[in-house]
């Protein structure tokens, strides 16, 4: 297990004022870092490049880790973090794609990112592009029925440039008997379940081949 | 309103959209099972831009948003209630909030086939689009008006709703985006939207009023209405084939500095009609038949 996200803590603190607790507890932090540091083919000077990979933060609440990563990678100036949630700031408690460079969707209401990602995967495939679409959702968000519509559509159509990351912090009120991965596997998805704090494991899962099928990576960040 | 047997609006839509799919690689179609039989050939030819998601209308709008974000011009089609009411939040967020557009094409209208009952009726659709910014709304009154309206919609990148109906006027009229004056009078102005025109013309025969026709109700042609009202007594009747009074606020805005009276005819808001039968029988209940329009007009004009 590796942990090389400590340099993000001061960025996180510019929004929350807390360097010690909240940033390390952010459930999405490690997955976001691995995506932007080692997986995604994106760059601040290519935010409109049609061949860029797409990352969709569907779980839009608590986006501080996302903003910290975007600042670290140069998509936004770190000083903007100080304006977080101010009127006129580009950064709010839910991201707005029309305001923030490099943010692919506005999110906050649960269950919208995955259906949009499916549409992007169809569009990129129709254009013959090799770009990939990654969408991050939460295990609680998975409750939304719109996700299950999209899981079925993506599986039946074999959208192999689509990857869903489910951050599993045991948030769903009624749980997922049989495991989250099983909900995807039955719809012809490739699946992996990893320790959501283990960067090498996350990286290996996100970069595994899954020809002819979409991929779900369940990142377990349950406490204790 | 009479029924058209030769070619329906839905068939005209399929024909023109198939041509657009053949000619413009930017055009995509998202279906939710409904009407898939009308698009079998293009769905074979363009499997990634003619997408049938099955009976999954939330995903249908999300997929359209994703296609638009990758540069396509998505056309989305199913029955009105399932296109507009069920995925209303997807229209708000997956299209509007993302800053992308799509062309939504519905069938069923307010009560095209009352034998199917309330579940397949969407008289509130246009009113719902009025709650979201930036939507153009077309309500064609004849199958021949569908082609030019669809072509104009596809050529843009904004958000467009095209409301098809099995009801039709006897003759098509040119599509201009503006209110078209069809007759001039002095007692008031009647605006007929889409397939209500034939009943409006029957109701106003021999009555000294102006009649305007439009198959495009949003954006609302305020200048066209104002020009017509300036040459009549300031009495306005709007006849719409969907929820009564949907355009009442637009009329009030257009005539904000003119003392005026207005009445609205459309699908009643005060009751759900638990009845099957024919569209003509439902026209009568809502006052959308020629006799009902004439009655409201007499009340407004006092003749």
XYZ file of C-alpha atoms in Angstrom:
527
model
C 0.000 0.000 0.000
C 1.330 3.400 -0.985
C 0.312 6.805 0.163
C 1.689 9.753 -1.771
C -1.183 12.196 -1.486
C 0.132 14.212 1.453
C 1.087 17.091 -0.863
C -2.635 17.558 -1.558
C -3.409 18.325 2.065
C -2.505 22.045 1.949
C -4.634 22.431 -1.184
C -7.527 20.742 0.579
C -7.048 23.035 3.573
C -7.455 26.150 1.401
C -11.110 25.113 1.051
C -11.890 23.475 4.384
C -9.297 24.951 6.741
C -8.510 21.442 7.937
C -5.223 19.760 7.025
C -5.305 16.844 9.377
C -8.541 14.973 9.166
C -10.960 15.701 6.377
C -8.582 15.388 3.447
C -7.247 11.995 4.503
C -10.764 10.742 5.146
C -12.051 11.827 1.737
C -13.238 8.569 0.234
C -12.422 9.571 -3.320
C -8.934 10.954 -2.700
C -6.792 7.937 -3.591
C -8.786 6.909 -6.658
C -8.780 10.494 -7.967
C -5.038 10.779 -7.487
C -4.278 7.503 -9.244
C -6.584 8.473 -12.123
C -5.039 11.880 -12.713
C -1.461 10.859 -11.898
C -1.226 7.516 -13.673
C -4.273 6.617 -15.782
C -6.082 9.449 -17.557
C -4.801 10.838 -20.861
C -5.745 14.431 -20.045
C -3.893 17.715 -19.661
C -4.763 21.338 -18.897
C -3.927 22.409 -22.462
C -6.149 19.681 -23.964
C -9.479 20.173 -22.164
C -11.283 20.428 -25.510
C -9.249 17.756 -27.342
C -11.808 15.263 -28.736
C -9.297 12.446 -28.171
C -8.803 13.138 -24.456
C -10.012 10.639 -21.903
C -13.145 11.705 -20.020
C -13.424 11.589 -16.260
C -16.923 12.161 -14.865
C -17.308 12.777 -11.148
C -20.903 11.627 -10.801
C -20.712 11.590 -7.004
C -20.517 15.355 -7.016
C -20.866 16.132 -3.340
C -17.687 16.656 -1.343
C -15.626 17.643 -4.419
C -12.726 19.134 -2.425
C -10.393 16.223 -3.219
C -11.317 16.603 -6.902
C -10.567 20.333 -6.883
C -7.290 19.718 -5.031
C -6.201 17.221 -7.680
C -7.235 19.589 -10.504
C -5.180 22.350 -8.875
C -2.175 20.091 -8.353
C -2.287 19.020 -12.022
C -2.616 22.595 -13.276
C -6.215 22.630 -14.512
C -7.041 25.465 -12.116
C -4.838 27.906 -10.246
C -4.414 26.962 -6.602
C -5.416 30.475 -5.541
C -8.932 29.773 -6.843
C -9.333 27.237 -4.038
C -9.460 30.154 -1.602
C -12.682 31.365 -3.281
C -14.476 28.046 -2.806
C -18.295 28.502 -2.597
C -18.094 32.314 -2.873
C -20.511 34.043 -5.217
C -18.595 34.408 -8.468
C -16.213 31.531 -7.708
C -15.956 28.729 -10.261
C -15.849 26.232 -7.396
C -18.908 25.181 -5.408
C -20.032 22.294 -3.277
C -21.081 20.602 -6.492
C -18.970 21.034 -9.647
C -20.292 22.897 -12.707
C -18.712 21.911 -16.014
C -19.521 25.273 -17.566
C -17.372 26.997 -14.939
C -14.340 24.761 -14.293
C -11.764 23.869 -16.966
C -11.292 20.103 -17.109
C -14.570 19.271 -15.363
C -16.526 17.093 -17.795
C -19.976 17.190 -16.143
C -21.889 19.228 -13.643
C -23.000 16.852 -10.904
C -24.556 16.739 -7.471
C -27.893 15.055 -8.077
C -27.114 11.353 -7.897
C -27.498 8.944 -10.776
C -26.736 11.212 -13.737
C -23.053 10.610 -14.496
C -23.225 6.999 -15.608
C -26.006 7.437 -18.205
C -24.141 10.455 -19.608
C -20.917 8.428 -19.691
C -22.715 5.711 -21.653
C -23.721 8.331 -24.221
C -20.134 9.557 -24.444
C -18.896 5.990 -24.928
C -21.369 5.524 -27.792
C -20.298 8.847 -29.305
C -16.569 8.154 -29.098
C -17.051 4.662 -30.542
C -19.141 6.053 -33.408
C -16.295 8.475 -34.164
C -13.718 5.672 -34.039
C -11.767 7.346 -31.248
C -9.706 5.405 -28.730
C -10.481 7.797 -25.868
C -11.844 6.171 -22.713
C -14.611 7.275 -20.361
C -14.242 6.872 -16.592
C -17.087 7.676 -14.239
C -16.925 7.686 -10.450
C -20.025 6.896 -8.404
C -20.673 5.965 -4.777
C -22.213 2.816 -3.359
C -25.073 4.923 -2.020
C -25.515 6.583 -5.382
C -25.852 3.129 -6.905
C -29.329 3.039 -5.334
C -30.589 5.363 -8.069
C -32.506 3.432 -10.713
C -31.014 5.446 -13.539
C -27.679 3.708 -12.865
C -29.246 0.306 -13.359
C -30.731 1.404 -16.660
C -27.268 2.518 -17.744
C -25.507 -0.619 -16.451
C -27.800 -2.735 -18.607
C -27.433 -0.551 -21.699
C -23.623 -0.451 -21.474
C -23.343 -4.181 -20.876
C -25.677 -5.230 -23.677
C -23.893 -2.906 -26.106
C -20.398 -4.030 -25.039
C -19.048 -0.520 -24.395
C -15.470 -1.541 -23.681
C -14.121 2.007 -23.456
C -16.263 2.645 -20.396
C -15.040 2.166 -16.833
C -17.090 2.772 -13.688
C -15.389 3.202 -10.331
C -17.691 2.586 -7.375
C -16.393 4.059 -4.145
C -17.762 1.635 -1.556
C -17.876 3.216 1.890
C -20.947 1.334 3.012
C -23.181 4.320 2.502
C -26.176 2.572 0.924
C -28.953 2.298 3.512
C -29.896 -1.223 2.483
C -26.477 -2.482 1.382
C -25.711 -4.620 -1.657
C -26.302 -8.292 -0.819
C -23.982 -10.437 -2.914
C -21.618 -7.524 -3.463
C -21.626 -4.550 -5.795
C -19.569 -6.216 -8.518
C -22.229 -8.889 -8.967
C -24.748 -6.223 -10.041
C -22.502 -5.418 -12.970
C -21.250 -8.921 -13.714
C -24.745 -10.169 -14.515
C -24.923 -7.494 -17.215
C -21.709 -8.685 -18.911
C -19.300 -6.257 -17.257
C -15.722 -7.130 -16.357
C -15.285 -6.570 -12.627
C -12.578 -5.993 -10.048
C -12.803 -5.217 -6.344
C -9.781 -3.538 -4.759
C -8.589 -1.814 -1.613
C -9.576 1.769 -2.333
C -6.475 3.102 -0.554
C -3.955 0.880 -2.379
C -2.666 2.914 -5.292
C -0.951 0.055 -7.115
C -4.038 -2.120 -6.833
C -6.249 0.709 -8.066
C -3.889 1.353 -10.962
C -3.703 -2.297 -11.954
C -7.498 -2.634 -11.910
C -8.118 0.541 -13.902
C -5.620 -0.395 -16.607
C -6.550 -4.073 -17.025
C -7.785 -5.141 -20.464
C -11.519 -5.765 -20.792
C -12.155 -6.305 -24.513
C -15.778 -6.255 -25.590
C -17.071 -5.399 -22.126
C -17.277 -2.354 -19.884
C -15.332 -2.508 -16.624
C -16.351 -1.819 -13.050
C -13.769 -1.311 -10.330
C -15.231 -1.422 -6.831
C -12.901 0.530 -4.548
C -13.433 -0.554 -0.956
C -12.841 2.338 1.431
C -14.985 1.052 4.287
C -13.714 2.142 7.650
C -12.313 -0.586 9.873
C -58.841 18.528 -36.347
C -59.111 15.617 -38.737
C -57.059 12.458 -38.896
C -54.577 11.940 -41.712
C -54.612 8.500 -43.261
C -51.990 8.788 -45.969
C -48.885 9.770 -44.026
C -48.749 10.509 -40.340
C -46.466 12.992 -38.641
C -44.608 10.042 -37.131
C -43.986 8.547 -40.568
C -42.892 11.919 -41.928
C -40.493 12.222 -38.971
C -39.008 8.768 -39.650
C -38.559 9.521 -43.318
C -36.863 12.893 -42.787
C -34.713 11.698 -39.888
C -33.503 8.678 -41.860
C -32.395 11.068 -44.602
C -30.617 13.217 -42.020
C -28.842 10.167 -40.547
C -27.677 9.213 -44.051
C -26.449 12.681 -44.926
C -25.072 14.113 -41.688
C -22.660 12.047 -39.560
C -23.309 14.460 -36.673
C -26.898 13.247 -36.299
C -27.657 10.518 -33.743
C -30.942 8.933 -32.686
C -31.772 7.607 -29.233
C -34.820 5.363 -28.931
C -36.487 3.641 -26.008
C -38.124 0.773 -27.898
C -40.964 2.947 -29.256
C -40.877 3.363 -33.066
C -37.797 1.118 -33.447
C -39.494 -0.587 -36.408
C -39.419 2.698 -38.321
C -35.619 2.875 -38.060
C -34.479 -0.705 -38.744
C -32.270 0.119 -41.704
C -30.396 3.087 -40.161
C -30.016 1.186 -36.887
C -28.184 -1.548 -38.829
C -26.113 0.972 -40.795
C -25.168 3.193 -37.829
C -25.218 0.998 -34.724
C -23.414 3.514 -32.518
C -25.458 6.566 -33.462
C -28.843 4.896 -33.659
C -29.076 3.623 -30.094
C -32.076 1.759 -28.717
C -31.665 1.735 -24.936
C -34.759 -0.390 -24.405
C -37.535 0.832 -22.137
C -35.189 3.029 -20.092
C -36.165 6.657 -20.424
C -33.861 8.112 -17.756
C -30.872 6.531 -19.489
C -32.261 7.693 -22.836
C -31.884 11.362 -21.916
C -28.521 10.787 -20.194
C -27.222 8.995 -23.288
C -28.403 11.916 -25.421
C -26.509 14.301 -23.144
C -23.362 12.196 -23.483
C -23.696 12.061 -27.269
C -24.079 15.843 -27.366
C -20.985 16.235 -25.172
C -19.003 14.252 -27.755
C -20.184 16.481 -30.600
C -23.290 14.746 -31.898
C -26.714 16.212 -32.555
C -28.930 13.729 -30.712
C -32.575 13.237 -31.628
C -34.558 11.528 -28.880
C -37.948 9.969 -29.476
C -40.729 8.261 -27.589
C -44.225 8.913 -26.205
C -44.686 12.321 -24.611
C -45.156 11.171 -21.010
C -42.007 9.040 -21.132
C -39.954 11.637 -23.015
C -40.825 14.676 -20.911
C -42.493 13.779 -17.629
C -40.678 10.672 -16.437
C -37.119 11.977 -17.119
C -37.867 15.623 -16.332
C -34.831 15.958 -14.060
C -32.644 14.457 -16.782
C -33.877 17.182 -19.155
C -32.960 19.780 -16.556
C -29.532 18.343 -15.691
C -28.249 16.037 -18.434
C -29.032 18.584 -21.163
C -29.662 22.068 -19.747
C -27.232 22.104 -16.820
C -24.469 20.535 -18.936
C -24.939 23.290 -21.501
C -25.757 20.939 -24.373
C -28.745 20.482 -26.654
C -30.878 17.798 -28.236
C -33.957 17.470 -30.406
C -36.781 15.741 -28.539
C -39.568 14.351 -30.708
C -42.705 13.070 -29.010
C -45.755 11.208 -30.200
C -49.127 10.830 -28.516
C -49.751 14.529 -27.872
C -52.495 15.364 -25.369
C -54.932 12.593 -26.244
C -54.217 11.273 -29.735
C -55.521 7.879 -28.734
C -57.828 8.241 -25.750
C -58.487 4.499 -25.804
C -55.062 4.140 -24.121
C -56.123 6.336 -21.233
C -54.327 8.851 -19.048
C -50.983 7.016 -19.007
C -50.301 7.911 -22.631
C -51.448 11.527 -22.437
C -49.043 14.425 -21.897
C -51.003 17.689 -22.008
C -48.521 19.265 -19.546
C -45.452 18.815 -21.766
C -45.158 22.349 -23.139
C -45.824 23.855 -19.702
C -42.962 21.753 -18.323
C -40.562 23.058 -20.964
C -41.549 26.556 -19.864
C -39.913 25.801 -16.504
C -36.518 25.215 -18.171
C -34.501 27.878 -20.000
C -33.666 27.808 -23.670
C -36.174 25.419 -25.195
C -37.731 25.913 -28.619
C -41.126 24.216 -28.963
C -42.648 23.215 -32.291
C -46.232 21.968 -32.584
C -46.723 21.071 -36.254
C -50.275 21.151 -37.562
C -49.733 18.903 -40.577
C -47.329 16.068 -41.514
C -45.816 18.238 -44.252
C -44.728 20.768 -41.625
C -42.628 18.150 -39.807
C -39.776 17.978 -42.340
C -38.820 21.664 -42.329
C -39.239 21.940 -38.557
C -37.018 18.885 -38.012
C -34.414 20.102 -40.505
C -34.208 23.473 -38.775
C -33.925 21.804 -35.382
C -31.146 19.445 -36.472
C -29.173 22.293 -38.049
C -28.755 24.002 -34.662
C -27.220 22.838 -31.415
C -29.817 24.131 -28.974
C -32.654 22.402 -27.133
C -35.733 21.737 -29.249
C -39.013 19.938 -28.575
C -41.000 18.740 -31.580
C -44.496 17.675 -30.562
C -45.971 15.305 -33.139
C -49.651 14.419 -33.207
C -51.982 12.100 -35.042
C -54.280 15.122 -35.396
C -53.823 17.319 -38.424
C -55.210 20.277 -40.280
C -56.417 19.621 -43.839
C -53.624 21.641 -45.395
C -50.020 22.447 -44.413
C -48.818 26.021 -44.055
C -45.327 27.456 -44.523
C -43.036 27.142 -41.510
C -41.595 30.541 -40.602
C -41.092 30.623 -36.834
C -43.495 33.583 -36.726
C -47.235 33.928 -36.243
C -48.771 33.877 -39.728
C -51.852 36.084 -40.275
C -54.535 34.055 -42.072
C -57.425 36.475 -41.872
C -58.038 40.028 -40.703
C -60.912 41.336 -38.589
C -61.587 44.049 -36.042
C -63.140 42.525 -32.901
C -60.118 40.575 -31.648
C -57.217 38.238 -32.440
C -57.311 34.442 -32.283
C -54.032 32.491 -32.195
C -54.302 28.874 -33.390
C -51.424 26.581 -32.422
C -50.643 23.552 -34.612
C -53.492 21.120 -35.236
C -56.133 23.369 -33.654
C -56.257 25.529 -36.792
C -59.069 23.823 -38.695
C -61.390 24.023 -35.693
C -60.403 27.666 -35.161
C -61.167 28.468 -38.794
C -64.539 26.723 -38.539
C -65.353 28.566 -35.309
C -64.377 31.971 -36.705
C -66.113 31.641 -40.058
C -68.168 34.782 -40.543
C -66.808 36.308 -37.311
C -65.007 39.651 -37.630
C -61.708 38.599 -36.003
C -58.087 38.190 -37.052
C -56.624 34.685 -37.015
C -52.943 33.903 -36.586
C -51.442 30.441 -37.084
C -48.212 29.057 -35.713
C -46.536 25.651 -35.506
C -43.797 27.228 -33.327
C -44.958 28.421 -29.903
C -41.549 28.895 -28.202
C -39.958 31.279 -28.615
C -43.280 33.117 -28.485
C -43.701 35.586 -31.345
C -44.511 38.609 -29.192
C -43.943 41.042 -32.062
C -46.304 39.103 -34.308
C -49.023 39.050 -31.678
C -48.516 42.736 -30.916
C -48.739 43.685 -34.587
C -51.999 41.787 -34.959
C -53.525 43.187 -31.760
C -52.591 46.720 -32.794
C -55.079 46.428 -35.667
C -57.950 44.827 -33.731
C -59.791 45.479 -30.514
C -57.448 44.257 -27.727
C -59.178 40.906 -27.217
C -56.964 37.834 -27.525
C -57.928 34.174 -27.611
C -55.145 31.550 -27.696
C -56.159 28.041 -28.714
C -53.528 25.447 -27.791
C -53.828 21.636 -28.096
C -52.197 21.119 -24.676
C -52.666 22.452 -21.151
C -55.048 25.426 -21.072
C -53.349 28.773 -20.554
C -49.834 27.475 -21.235
C -49.085 30.667 -23.197
C -51.127 33.054 -21.054
C -48.031 34.555 -19.419
C -46.428 35.121 -22.820
C -49.546 36.959 -24.036
C -49.552 39.102 -20.900
C -45.877 39.974 -21.406
C -46.353 40.791 -25.091
C -49.236 43.135 -24.240
C -47.859 44.455 -20.944
C -48.439 48.095 -21.923
C -51.811 47.547 -23.619
C -55.062 47.271 -21.672
C -56.418 43.989 -23.029
C -58.515 40.946 -22.301
C -57.404 37.397 -22.948
C -58.920 33.923 -22.860
C -57.283 30.544 -23.268
C -58.580 27.294 -24.659
C -56.714 24.045 -24.142
C -56.767 20.854 -22.142
C -58.559 21.503 -18.875
C -56.516 21.765 -15.682
C -59.402 21.238 -13.278
C -60.100 17.584 -13.905
C -58.657 14.311 -15.113
C -60.996 12.852 -17.710
C -61.371 9.207 -16.733
C -62.785 8.298 -20.130
C -61.691 6.489 -23.291
C -63.443 7.047 -26.634
C -62.300 9.237 -29.514
C -60.159 12.385 -29.733
C -63.203 14.296 -30.964
C -65.105 13.396 -27.804
C -62.220 14.733 -25.732
C -62.068 17.913 -27.830
C -65.653 18.527 -26.783
C -64.922 18.091 -23.069
C -62.027 20.575 -23.251
C -63.836 23.074 -25.470
C -61.333 22.470 -28.274
C -63.972 21.513 -30.849
C -65.303 24.190 -33.213
C -68.460 24.672 -31.128
C -66.455 25.094 -27.929
C -64.067 27.579 -29.527
C -67.021 29.551 -30.933
C -68.663 29.618 -27.498
C -65.546 30.984 -25.763
C -65.095 33.519 -28.540
C -68.670 34.777 -28.098
C -68.064 35.143 -24.360
C -64.847 37.080 -24.990
C -66.219 39.373 -27.678
C -69.752 39.718 -26.335
C -71.567 39.199 -29.610
